[in-house]
Coordinates of C-alpha atoms in Angstrom, one line a residue:
M20 CA 112.7 83.8 97.7
T21 CA 110.4 82.0 95.2
S22 CA 111.0 80.5 92.5
E23 CA 109.9 80.5 89.1
A24 CA 108.2 77.1 89.1
E25 CA 106.4 78.0 92.4
A26 CA 105.5 81.3 90.7
R27 CA 104.1 79.7 87.6
A28 CA 102.2 77.0 89.7
A29 CA 100.6 79.9 91.5
G30 CA 99.4 80.9 88.1
S31 CA 98.4 77.6 86.7
S32 CA 94.8 77.6 88.7
A33 CA 92.1 78.5 86.3
K34 CA 92.3 82.2 86.4
L35 CA 95.3 84.3 85.3
P36 CA 97.1 86.1 88.3
I37 CA 95.2 89.1 87.1
G38 CA 96.2 91.6 90.3
A39 CA 99.9 90.8 89.3
L40 CA 99.1 91.4 85.7
S41 CA 97.0 94.1 86.3
A42 CA 100.0 95.7 87.9
F43 CA 102.1 95.2 85.0
A44 CA 99.6 96.9 82.9
I45 CA 99.7 99.7 85.0
V46 CA 103.1 100.3 85.0
V47 CA 103.2 99.7 81.3
L48 CA 100.2 102.6 81.3
I49 CA 102.4 105.0 83.3
G50 CA 105.6 104.6 81.1
C51 CA 103.3 105.6 77.9
L52 CA 101.9 108.5 79.8
T53 CA 105.2 109.7 80.7
E54 CA 106.3 109.6 77.0
T55 CA 103.3 111.1 75.6
L56 CA 102.0 113.5 78.3
P57 CA 104.4 116.7 76.8
A58 CA 103.1 116.5 73.7
G59 CA 99.4 117.7 75.2
V60 CA 101.1 120.2 77.0
L61 CA 103.2 121.3 74.5
L62 CA 102.3 125.1 74.7
P63 CA 102.0 126.2 78.2
I64 CA 105.6 124.0 78.8
S65 CA 106.8 126.1 76.0
A66 CA 105.6 129.6 77.9
D67 CA 106.5 128.2 81.7
L68 CA 109.9 127.0 81.0
Q69 CA 110.6 130.0 78.3
V70 CA 111.6 128.1 75.3
S71 CA 110.6 127.6 71.8
E72 CA 108.2 125.1 70.5
S73 CA 110.4 123.1 68.9
Q74 CA 112.3 122.9 71.8
A75 CA 109.8 122.0 74.2
G76 CA 108.7 119.3 71.5
Q77 CA 112.4 118.0 72.1
L78 CA 111.3 116.6 75.5
V79 CA 109.4 114.0 73.8
S80 CA 111.8 113.2 71.1
V81 CA 114.9 112.6 73.7
Y82 CA 112.7 110.2 75.7
A83 CA 112.5 107.9 72.5
I84 CA 116.2 108.3 71.9
S85 CA 117.1 107.4 75.5
T86 CA 114.8 104.5 75.4
A87 CA 116.4 103.2 72.4
A88 CA 120.0 104.2 72.9
T89 CA 119.9 102.3 76.9
S90 CA 117.6 99.5 76.4
V91 CA 120.2 96.9 75.5
P92 CA 123.1 98.1 77.8
L93 CA 121.2 98.7 80.9
T94 CA 119.0 95.4 80.3
A95 CA 122.1 93.5 80.6
L96 CA 123.4 95.1 83.3
T97 CA 120.4 94.6 85.5
R98 CA 119.4 91.2 84.0
R99 CA 120.7 89.4 87.2
L100 CA 119.0 91.3 89.7
P101 CA 115.5 89.6 91.2
R102 CA 112.8 90.9 88.8
R103 CA 110.5 92.5 91.9
A104 CA 113.1 94.2 93.5
L105 CA 113.9 95.7 89.6
L106 CA 110.0 96.2 89.0
L107 CA 109.9 98.2 92.0
G108 CA 113.5 100.4 91.5
L109 CA 111.8 101.1 88.1
I110 CA 108.5 102.2 89.3
L111 CA 110.4 104.7 91.9
G112 CA 112.3 105.7 89.0
F113 CA 109.1 106.7 87.0
A114 CA 107.8 108.6 90.4
V115 CA 111.1 110.3 90.5
V116 CA 111.8 111.8 87.1
N117 CA 107.8 113.1 86.7
G118 CA 108.4 114.6 90.1
I119 CA 111.5 116.4 89.0
T120 CA 109.8 117.3 85.7
A121 CA 106.4 118.8 87.7
I122 CA 108.8 121.3 90.0
S123 CA 111.8 121.9 87.4
P124 CA 112.1 125.9 87.1
W125 CA 114.6 124.9 84.2
Y126 CA 114.5 123.3 81.1
P127 CA 118.0 121.6 80.9
L128 CA 117.0 119.9 84.5
T129 CA 113.8 119.0 82.9
L130 CA 115.6 117.9 79.5
V131 CA 117.9 115.6 81.9
A132 CA 114.9 114.3 83.9
R133 CA 113.3 113.0 80.3
V134 CA 116.4 111.5 79.4
L135 CA 116.4 109.9 82.6
A136 CA 113.0 108.8 82.1
G137 CA 113.9 107.4 78.6
A138 CA 116.3 105.3 80.1
V139 CA 113.8 103.8 83.1
S140 CA 111.4 102.9 80.1
G141 CA 114.0 101.3 77.9
V142 CA 114.8 98.6 80.8
M143 CA 110.9 98.6 81.6
W144 CA 109.9 97.7 78.4
A145 CA 112.2 94.8 78.1
M146 CA 112.0 93.1 81.3
I147 CA 108.1 93.5 82.0
A148 CA 107.2 91.2 79.0
G149 CA 109.5 88.4 80.2
Y150 CA 108.2 88.9 83.7
A151 CA 104.4 88.3 82.8
M152 CA 105.4 85.6 80.8
R153 CA 107.0 83.5 83.6
I154 CA 104.6 83.9 86.3
V155 CA 102.0 81.8 84.2
P156 CA 102.1 78.5 82.5
A157 CA 103.9 78.5 79.3
E158 CA 100.8 77.7 77.4
R159 CA 99.1 81.3 78.8
A160 CA 102.2 83.3 78.6
G161 CA 100.5 84.7 75.3
R162 CA 97.6 85.7 76.8
A163 CA 99.1 86.8 80.1
L164 CA 101.3 89.2 78.1
A165 CA 98.3 90.7 76.3
I166 CA 96.8 91.6 79.7
A167 CA 100.4 93.1 81.1
M168 CA 100.5 95.2 77.5
V169 CA 96.7 96.3 77.5
G170 CA 98.1 99.8 78.8
T171 CA 100.0 100.6 75.6
P172 CA 97.1 101.1 73.4
I173 CA 95.4 102.9 76.4
G174 CA 98.3 105.0 77.1
F175 CA 98.8 105.8 73.8
A176 CA 95.1 106.8 72.6
I177 CA 94.9 108.8 75.9
G178 CA 98.4 110.3 76.6
V179 CA 98.0 113.4 74.3
P180 CA 94.4 114.3 74.7
A181 CA 94.7 113.7 78.8
G182 CA 97.5 115.8 78.8
T183 CA 95.7 118.3 76.8
V184 CA 92.7 117.9 79.3
L185 CA 95.0 118.0 82.8
G186 CA 97.1 120.9 81.4
E187 CA 93.9 123.1 81.0
L188 CA 92.2 121.8 84.3
I189 CA 95.0 121.8 86.8
G190 CA 98.0 123.0 84.6
W191 CA 101.1 120.9 83.4
R192 CA 102.8 120.7 86.5
Y193 CA 100.3 119.3 88.7
A194 CA 99.5 116.8 85.6
F195 CA 103.2 115.1 86.1
G196 CA 103.0 115.3 89.7
A197 CA 99.4 113.7 90.2
M198 CA 101.4 111.2 88.1
A199 CA 104.6 110.8 90.2
V200 CA 102.1 110.4 93.5
I201 CA 99.9 107.4 91.6
T202 CA 103.4 106.0 90.3
A203 CA 104.6 106.1 93.9
A204 CA 101.3 104.6 95.8
L205 CA 101.8 101.2 92.7
V206 CA 104.8 100.1 95.2
G207 CA 102.1 98.8 97.3
W208 CA 100.2 96.8 95.1
V209 CA 103.3 95.2 93.7
L210 CA 104.7 94.2 96.7
W211 CA 101.2 92.8 97.4
Q212 CA 100.3 91.1 94.2
V213 CA 103.2 90.4 92.3
P214 CA 105.5 87.3 93.1
P215 CA 109.4 87.8 93.1
L216 CA 111.4 86.1 90.7
S217 CA 115.0 85.6 90.6
G218 CA 117.6 87.5 88.2
Q219 CA 119.5 85.6 85.4
P220 CA 121.8 83.1 86.9
A221 CA 125.3 84.5 87.3
Q222 CA 126.4 81.6 85.6
H223 CA 124.4 82.0 82.4
R224 CA 126.0 84.5 80.2
T225 CA 124.4 85.9 77.2
N226 CA 126.4 87.3 74.3
T227 CA 124.1 90.0 72.6
L228 CA 125.5 89.2 68.9
E229 CA 124.3 85.5 69.7
V230 CA 120.7 86.2 70.4
L231 CA 121.0 88.1 67.3
A232 CA 122.2 85.5 65.1
T233 CA 119.5 83.3 66.4
R234 CA 117.6 81.8 63.4
G235 CA 114.6 83.7 62.3
F236 CA 115.0 86.9 65.1
P237 CA 116.8 89.1 62.3
A238 CA 114.0 88.7 60.6
L239 CA 111.7 89.4 63.1
L240 CA 113.3 92.7 63.8
A241 CA 113.4 93.5 60.3
T242 CA 109.4 93.2 60.0
T243 CA 109.1 95.0 63.5
F244 CA 111.3 97.6 62.1
A245 CA 109.2 97.9 58.7
L246 CA 105.7 97.8 60.2
V247 CA 106.2 100.3 62.9
L248 CA 108.0 102.5 60.3
G249 CA 105.4 102.4 58.2
H250 CA 102.8 102.8 61.1
N251 CA 104.5 106.2 62.3
V252 CA 105.0 107.9 58.7
L253 CA 101.0 108.1 58.3
Y254 CA 100.1 107.9 62.1
T255 CA 102.8 111.2 62.8
Y256 CA 101.0 113.3 60.1
I257 CA 97.6 112.0 60.2
A258 CA 96.4 115.7 60.4
P259 CA 98.0 116.3 57.4
V260 CA 96.5 113.8 55.5
L261 CA 92.7 114.6 56.6
A262 CA 93.7 118.3 55.8
A263 CA 94.6 117.1 52.3
A264 CA 91.1 115.0 52.3
G265 CA 89.1 118.1 53.4
R266 CA 88.4 115.9 56.8
V267 CA 90.7 118.0 59.3
E268 CA 87.9 118.7 61.6
S269 CA 87.6 114.8 61.7
L270 CA 90.9 114.5 63.9
S271 CA 89.9 114.2 67.3
A272 CA 87.5 111.4 66.3
V273 CA 89.7 109.7 64.1
L274 CA 92.2 109.5 66.7
L275 CA 89.3 108.1 69.5
V276 CA 88.5 105.7 67.0
F277 CA 92.2 104.4 66.3
G278 CA 92.5 103.9 70.0
V279 CA 89.3 102.5 70.6
A280 CA 90.1 100.2 68.1
S281 CA 93.7 99.3 69.1
V282 CA 92.4 98.3 72.5
L283 CA 90.1 95.9 70.9
G284 CA 93.1 94.5 68.9
I285 CA 95.2 93.6 72.1
W286 CA 91.9 91.7 73.2
V287 CA 91.8 90.0 69.6
V288 CA 95.5 89.4 70.0
G289 CA 95.0 88.0 73.7
A290 CA 92.6 84.9 72.8
L291 CA 94.7 83.8 70.2
I292 CA 98.2 84.4 70.7
D293 CA 99.3 81.1 72.5
R294 CA 97.9 79.4 69.2
R295 CA 97.9 81.7 66.4
L296 CA 100.7 84.1 67.2
R297 CA 102.4 83.4 63.4
L298 CA 98.8 84.0 61.7
L299 CA 98.3 87.3 63.8
I300 CA 101.4 88.8 62.7
L301 CA 100.6 88.0 59.1
S302 CA 97.8 89.1 59.4
S303 CA 98.5 92.4 61.0
A304 CA 100.7 93.4 58.2
L305 CA 97.8 92.5 55.6
V306 CA 95.3 94.5 57.2
I307 CA 97.4 97.6 57.6
G308 CA 98.3 97.2 54.3
V309 CA 94.7 97.2 53.2
A310 CA 93.3 99.8 55.8
V311 CA 95.9 102.5 54.8
S312 CA 95.5 101.9 51.0
L313 CA 91.5 102.6 51.6
I314 CA 92.6 105.9 53.5
G315 CA 94.9 106.9 50.3
I316 CA 92.2 106.0 47.9
A317 CA 88.9 107.5 49.7
A318 CA 89.7 109.5 53.1
A319 CA 87.5 112.2 52.0
L320 CA 84.4 109.7 52.5
P321 CA 83.5 109.4 56.2
V322 CA 82.3 105.9 56.3
V323 CA 85.3 104.8 54.1
L324 CA 87.8 107.0 56.7
F325 CA 86.5 106.0 60.1
A326 CA 86.1 102.4 58.8
S327 CA 89.8 102.1 57.5
V328 CA 91.3 103.9 60.4
A329 CA 89.2 101.2 62.6
L330 CA 90.7 98.6 60.9
W331 CA 94.2 100.1 61.1
G332 CA 93.7 100.3 64.9
L333 CA 92.5 96.7 65.3
A334 CA 95.3 95.7 63.5
F335 CA 98.2 97.6 65.1
G336 CA 96.8 97.3 68.6
G337 CA 98.1 94.2 69.1
A338 CA 101.7 94.8 68.1
P339 CA 103.3 95.8 71.3
T340 CA 102.2 92.3 72.6
M341 CA 102.8 90.3 69.4
F342 CA 106.3 91.1 68.6
P343 CA 107.6 90.7 72.2
A344 CA 105.9 87.2 72.3
A345 CA 107.3 86.3 68.9
A346 CA 110.7 87.7 70.4
A347 CA 110.7 85.4 73.4
R348 CA 109.4 82.5 71.6
V349 CA 112.7 82.5 69.0
A350 CA 115.1 83.5 72.0
G351 CA 114.0 81.0 75.0
R352 CA 115.7 81.9 78.5
D353 CA 117.1 85.0 76.6
G354 CA 113.9 86.6 76.1
D355 CA 114.8 89.9 78.0
V356 CA 117.9 90.4 75.9
A357 CA 115.9 89.6 72.7
Q358 CA 113.2 92.3 74.3
S359 CA 115.4 95.0 74.9
L360 CA 116.5 94.7 71.1
T361 CA 113.3 94.6 69.6
I362 CA 112.1 97.6 71.9
T363 CA 115.5 99.4 70.6
V364 CA 114.5 98.7 66.9
W365 CA 110.7 99.8 67.8
N366 CA 112.2 103.3 69.0
V367 CA 114.4 103.7 66.0
A368 CA 111.7 102.9 63.8
I369 CA 109.2 105.8 65.4
A370 CA 112.0 108.2 65.2
A371 CA 112.6 107.1 61.4
G372 CA 109.0 107.2 60.6
A373 CA 108.4 110.7 62.0
Y374 CA 111.7 111.6 60.0
L375 CA 110.4 109.9 56.6
G376 CA 106.9 111.0 56.7
G377 CA 108.3 114.7 56.9
A378 CA 110.8 114.1 54.5
A379 CA 108.1 112.6 51.8
L380 CA 105.6 115.5 53.0
D381 CA 108.4 118.2 51.9
L382 CA 109.3 116.5 48.7
A383 CA 106.0 116.3 47.7
G384 CA 104.8 119.0 48.9
D385 CA 101.4 117.5 50.2
A386 CA 100.6 114.6 52.2
A387 CA 99.2 112.0 49.4
P388 CA 102.0 109.8 49.8
L389 CA 101.9 108.9 52.9
P390 CA 99.4 106.5 53.1
W391 CA 101.2 104.4 50.3
I392 CA 104.5 104.9 51.9
T393 CA 102.9 103.0 54.9
A394 CA 100.9 100.1 52.6
A395 CA 104.0 99.6 50.9
L396 CA 106.3 99.1 54.3
A397 CA 103.4 96.7 55.4
L398 CA 103.8 94.6 52.6
L399 CA 107.2 94.3 53.0
S400 CA 106.9 93.7 56.7
L401 CA 104.6 90.7 55.6
L402 CA 106.8 89.4 53.0
I403 CA 109.7 89.3 55.4
Y404 CA 108.1 87.6 58.0
A405 CA 106.2 85.0 55.7
V406 CA 109.6 84.4 53.8
F407 CA 112.5 84.2 56.6
T408 CA 110.6 83.2 59.8
A409 CA 108.6 80.1 61.0
D410 CA 106.6 79.3 63.8
R411 CA 108.9 77.0 66.0
P412 CA 109.5 76.3 69.7
P413 CA 111.7 78.7 71.7
R414 CA 115.4 77.8 71.4
S415 CA 116.1 75.8 74.5
A416 CA 118.3 77.1 77.4
R417 CA 122.0 76.2 76.7

């Protein structure tokens, strides 16, 4: 099997291994689309499976819960497996669960498929970052990660609208079926372009509690949680915020601007991440805080609204790249375990953000407090990271 040293040597030429990194980006995109597609076809799923709209909505929430619950244990169970073999297994897993979703006539079976899809996603998120960073020279690992993760903002930006359009054009079942076929076809690309790497050596045993105790890592997790929590408080309920400002007709345009800016944000992060990771994380929290504060102050003004949303997307778009890179830098060779913990915290923050935003909405009776909650949490993440972390080289192998 190709050794890690050989894989790094293969990526040490003037050009990054774009074929392999593109394959990773498509896998990430598939994971995002698998998660978000039901939100765009909620009504036809509800009608077809003869369940309420709220029950159909659980197909989104159980995915995130499953990802959060399974990422750490399944990553620990699979970390000795050869990386390419595991990646191929995950790709086929996505194809199978989306295929089941496409043909399932029963809501319980569809729900089980979504739970399994979340578990597949949890392992994928934990391993893909480390895989991308291992096939290139260490000094280019951040840029490789940025390319591999570009599917994240694209997937979340187009997932719901793409689901809506596909559901209207060909039906929601065919949309999931098409995604299953495309996913299965990715196997050939991975075999062609992605170098095989070994898993963790059997003699290397990782204690999750030991990784958690690594200096700076708890603060990084707290930073991740605060920033993602705040983001989802506002992003989940952006429609009520716009309605309160008299701009609800701008919802589609706002989401489009956010998505485009997010893609641009990951490009900016890719250019700077290997040299300025700490500055990027601090700047991201600061810019998000400023941007959402402007939304809270003047969302009724179109110029201010779209400029603020663009800044918000630009600052948050690189987050799925920055935090895995920071976890890898802190944890060293235990990066996969660190990634799984980061993904768990990320998904818990998504669910908690939706809950906190909804509670604030109900308590206040309107959406006015939501931008300020997000701004406060962004400031909190900035303070945690600035005070309790330092830009240091990765922990050496034990």
